[in-house]
């Protein structure tokens, strides 16, 4: 079995890799904007966050993974087809997958995912068909089912195990 230190270093390395991969969606955002300055400013800002906030790495993999999903969501929206282009399902599919991953990273991000989804439905009425809404809703429902099944498998409760622990924390006490 690997030592606890090896697992710690592997986790930190994975966090660093996830934060480094965030530069790919940043590049896509700059390319979609058609301005190298946007790409440079976003990359410098992300580098500054990672350089000056070391607790970003030490807060767990959740921040690094959630950052990658959020940057990918921003890149998806930045590269969203213009209204002149014919309607296609591919942007909606990727957008829905990223929204589900966003909720999987942090349960409270479901609010952000819902707001983004409803905003895009409102903004894109010409390209939003019943089939698009049905497909993306089924994807969201499947994502929720998998997430809730995972929560139940880990803690026999439909909330994340961290939520169960925090919910009962008011009754904990230390008897010294």
Tab-separated table of C-alpha atoms in Angstrom:
chain	number	residue	atom	x	y	z
A	1	UNK	CA	0.000	0.000	0.000
A	2	UNK	CA	1.283	3.485	-0.787
A	3	UNK	CA	2.394	5.623	2.103
A	4	UNK	CA	0.288	8.604	3.223
A	5	UNK	CA	3.067	10.948	2.078
A	6	UNK	CA	3.037	9.417	-1.402
A	7	UNK	CA	-0.727	9.898	-1.599
A	8	UNK	CA	-0.338	13.498	-0.430
A	9	UNK	CA	2.295	14.243	-3.077
A	10	UNK	CA	0.249	12.510	-5.757
A	11	UNK	CA	-2.804	14.567	-4.777
A	12	UNK	CA	-0.808	17.804	-4.860
A	13	UNK	CA	0.664	16.864	-8.239
A	14	UNK	CA	-2.816	16.129	-9.587
A	15	UNK	CA	-4.034	19.508	-8.293
A	16	UNK	CA	-1.119	21.225	-10.044
A	17	UNK	CA	-1.859	19.332	-13.268
A	18	UNK	CA	-5.566	20.232	-13.157
A	19	UNK	CA	-4.674	23.884	-12.584
A	20	UNK	CA	-2.216	23.752	-15.493
A	21	UNK	CA	-4.810	22.178	-17.793
A	22	UNK	CA	-6.990	25.247	-17.119
A	23	UNK	CA	-4.788	27.126	-19.599
A	24	UNK	CA	-6.366	25.141	-22.461
A	25	UNK	CA	-9.857	26.625	-21.975
A	26	UNK	CA	-8.247	30.016	-21.324
A	27	UNK	CA	-6.562	29.699	-24.715
A	28	UNK	CA	-9.918	28.799	-26.305
A	29	UNK	CA	-11.558	31.851	-24.704
A	30	UNK	CA	-8.852	34.117	-26.130
A	31	UNK	CA	-9.119	32.471	-29.528
A	32	UNK	CA	-12.924	32.857	-29.539
A	33	UNK	CA	-12.560	36.522	-28.566
A	34	UNK	CA	-10.082	36.984	-31.400
A	35	UNK	CA	-7.759	38.966	-29.163
A	36	UNK	CA	-4.406	37.842	-27.885
A	37	UNK	CA	-4.625	40.430	-25.102
A	38	UNK	CA	-7.696	38.722	-23.615
A	39	UNK	CA	-5.838	35.434	-23.587
A	40	UNK	CA	-2.755	37.020	-22.006
A	41	UNK	CA	-4.728	38.838	-19.295
A	42	UNK	CA	-6.761	35.753	-18.374
A	43	UNK	CA	-3.651	33.554	-18.326
A	44	UNK	CA	-1.772	36.098	-16.190
A	45	UNK	CA	-4.711	36.381	-13.791
A	46	UNK	CA	-4.950	32.593	-13.454
A	47	UNK	CA	-1.186	32.333	-12.957
A	48	UNK	CA	-1.398	35.034	-10.271
A	49	UNK	CA	-4.177	33.178	-8.429
A	50	UNK	CA	-2.115	29.995	-8.454
A	51	UNK	CA	1.094	31.764	-7.528
A	52	UNK	CA	-0.175	33.959	-4.719
A	53	UNK	CA	-2.802	31.680	-3.205
A	54	UNK	CA	-1.013	28.474	-2.286
A	55	UNK	CA	-3.996	27.409	-0.197
A	56	UNK	CA	-5.711	26.880	-3.570
A	57	UNK	CA	-3.704	23.665	-3.859
A	58	UNK	CA	-3.932	22.783	-0.201
A	59	UNK	CA	-7.743	23.086	-0.055
A	60	UNK	CA	-8.165	19.787	-1.809
A	61	UNK	CA	-8.708	18.607	-5.314
A	62	UNK	CA	-12.204	20.085	-5.367
A	63	UNK	CA	-10.941	23.606	-6.130
A	64	UNK	CA	-8.646	22.499	-8.931
A	65	UNK	CA	-11.251	20.273	-10.548
A	66	UNK	CA	-14.003	22.862	-10.156
A	67	UNK	CA	-11.741	25.537	-11.660
A	68	UNK	CA	-11.144	23.372	-14.720
A	69	UNK	CA	-14.883	22.831	-15.167
A	70	UNK	CA	-15.643	26.550	-14.731
A	71	UNK	CA	-12.957	27.606	-17.218
A	72	UNK	CA	-14.290	24.984	-19.635
A	73	UNK	CA	-17.819	26.340	-19.195
A	74	UNK	CA	-16.548	29.848	-19.919
A	75	UNK	CA	-14.753	28.573	-23.037
A	76	UNK	CA	-17.905	26.752	-24.169
A	77	UNK	CA	-19.937	29.939	-23.820
A	78	UNK	CA	-17.243	32.083	-25.462
A	79	UNK	CA	-17.187	29.769	-28.485
A	80	UNK	CA	-20.988	29.496	-28.657
A	81	UNK	CA	-22.116	29.657	-32.293
A	82	UNK	CA	-23.460	32.993	-33.470
A	83	UNK	CA	-27.201	33.319	-34.151
A	84	UNK	CA	-26.488	33.336	-37.932
A	85	UNK	CA	-25.171	29.770	-37.848
A	86	UNK	CA	-27.693	26.959	-38.249
A	87	UNK	CA	-28.860	25.261	-35.079
A	88	UNK	CA	-26.739	22.367	-33.953
A	89	UNK	CA	-27.034	20.121	-30.942
A	90	UNK	CA	-23.292	19.780	-30.287
A	91	UNK	CA	-22.871	23.039	-28.303
A	92	UNK	CA	-25.881	22.132	-26.171
A	93	UNK	CA	-24.484	18.663	-25.523
A	94	UNK	CA	-21.085	19.909	-24.353
A	95	UNK	CA	-22.724	22.683	-22.360
A	96	UNK	CA	-24.985	20.160	-20.584
A	97	UNK	CA	-22.106	17.796	-19.828
A	98	UNK	CA	-20.132	20.675	-18.304
A	99	UNK	CA	-23.144	21.768	-16.234
A	100	UNK	CA	-23.484	18.239	-14.847
A	101	UNK	CA	-19.752	18.102	-14.069
A	102	UNK	CA	-20.069	21.490	-12.384
A	103	UNK	CA	-22.687	20.069	-10.016
A	104	UNK	CA	-20.607	16.948	-9.440
A	105	UNK	CA	-17.681	19.122	-8.327
A	106	UNK	CA	-19.738	21.092	-5.820
A	107	UNK	CA	-23.352	20.400	-4.973
A	108	UNK	CA	-24.065	24.079	-4.333
A	109	UNK	CA	-22.951	24.818	-7.904
A	110	UNK	CA	-26.317	23.389	-8.992
A	111	UNK	CA	-27.673	26.919	-8.565
A	112	UNK	CA	-25.091	28.300	-11.006
A	113	UNK	CA	-25.730	25.452	-13.442
A	114	UNK	CA	-29.469	26.048	-13.315
A	115	UNK	CA	-29.088	29.784	-13.867
A	116	UNK	CA	-26.723	29.268	-16.807
A	117	UNK	CA	-29.005	26.662	-18.370
A	118	UNK	CA	-32.132	28.813	-18.059
A	119	UNK	CA	-30.251	31.861	-19.339
A	120	UNK	CA	-29.108	29.994	-22.431
A	121	UNK	CA	-32.629	28.693	-23.054
A	122	UNK	CA	-33.918	32.265	-22.806
A	123	UNK	CA	-31.101	33.708	-24.935
A	124	UNK	CA	-31.301	31.092	-27.693
A	125	UNK	CA	-35.028	30.590	-28.381
A	126	UNK	CA	-34.542	30.179	-32.139
A	127	UNK	CA	-32.154	27.266	-31.683
A	128	UNK	CA	-33.901	25.701	-28.719
A	129	UNK	CA	-36.155	22.910	-29.865
A	130	UNK	CA	-38.165	20.443	-27.836
A	131	UNK	CA	-35.575	17.804	-28.749
A	132	UNK	CA	-32.766	19.986	-27.333
A	133	UNK	CA	-34.639	20.587	-24.090
A	134	UNK	CA	-35.557	16.903	-23.786
A	135	UNK	CA	-32.002	15.712	-24.473
A	136	UNK	CA	-30.349	18.151	-22.081
A	137	UNK	CA	-32.962	17.455	-19.398
A	138	UNK	CA	-32.366	13.706	-19.698
A	139	UNK	CA	-28.622	14.322	-19.420
A	140	UNK	CA	-29.174	16.398	-16.274
A	141	UNK	CA	-31.497	13.778	-14.782
A	142	UNK	CA	-29.000	10.980	-15.503
A	143	UNK	CA	-26.215	13.062	-13.977
A	144	UNK	CA	-28.324	13.682	-10.871
A	145	UNK	CA	-29.212	9.991	-10.598
A	146	UNK	CA	-25.569	8.924	-10.820
A	147	UNK	CA	-24.543	11.563	-8.267
A	148	UNK	CA	-27.287	10.649	-5.799
A	149	UNK	CA	-26.564	6.930	-6.226
A	150	UNK	CA	-22.907	7.638	-5.489
A	151	UNK	CA	-23.823	9.612	-2.372
A	152	UNK	CA	-26.090	6.802	-1.194
A	153	UNK	CA	-23.422	4.191	-1.881
A	154	UNK	CA	-20.845	6.131	0.136
A	155	UNK	CA	-22.946	7.139	3.108
A	156	UNK	CA	-26.353	5.453	2.850
A	157	UNK	CA	-27.852	8.939	2.556
A	158	UNK	CA	-28.804	11.029	-0.508
A	159	UNK	CA	-26.444	13.846	0.501
A	160	UNK	CA	-22.660	13.900	0.227
A	161	UNK	CA	-20.955	12.354	3.221
A	162	UNK	CA	-19.364	15.735	4.028
A	163	UNK	CA	-22.862	17.228	4.237
A	164	UNK	CA	-24.005	14.479	6.594
A	165	UNK	CA	-20.990	15.075	8.838
A	166	UNK	CA	-21.540	18.849	8.832
A	167	UNK	CA	-25.268	18.448	9.508
A	168	UNK	CA	-24.521	16.512	12.701
A	169	UNK	CA	-21.606	18.688	13.793
A	170	UNK	CA	-23.759	20.716	16.166
A	171	UNK	CA	-24.159	17.672	18.413
A	172	UNK	CA	-20.473	16.818	18.502
A	173	UNK	CA	-18.511	17.684	21.560
A	174	UNK	CA	-15.173	16.865	22.978
A	175	UNK	CA	-15.164	15.226	26.376
A	176	UNK	CA	-11.747	15.845	27.841
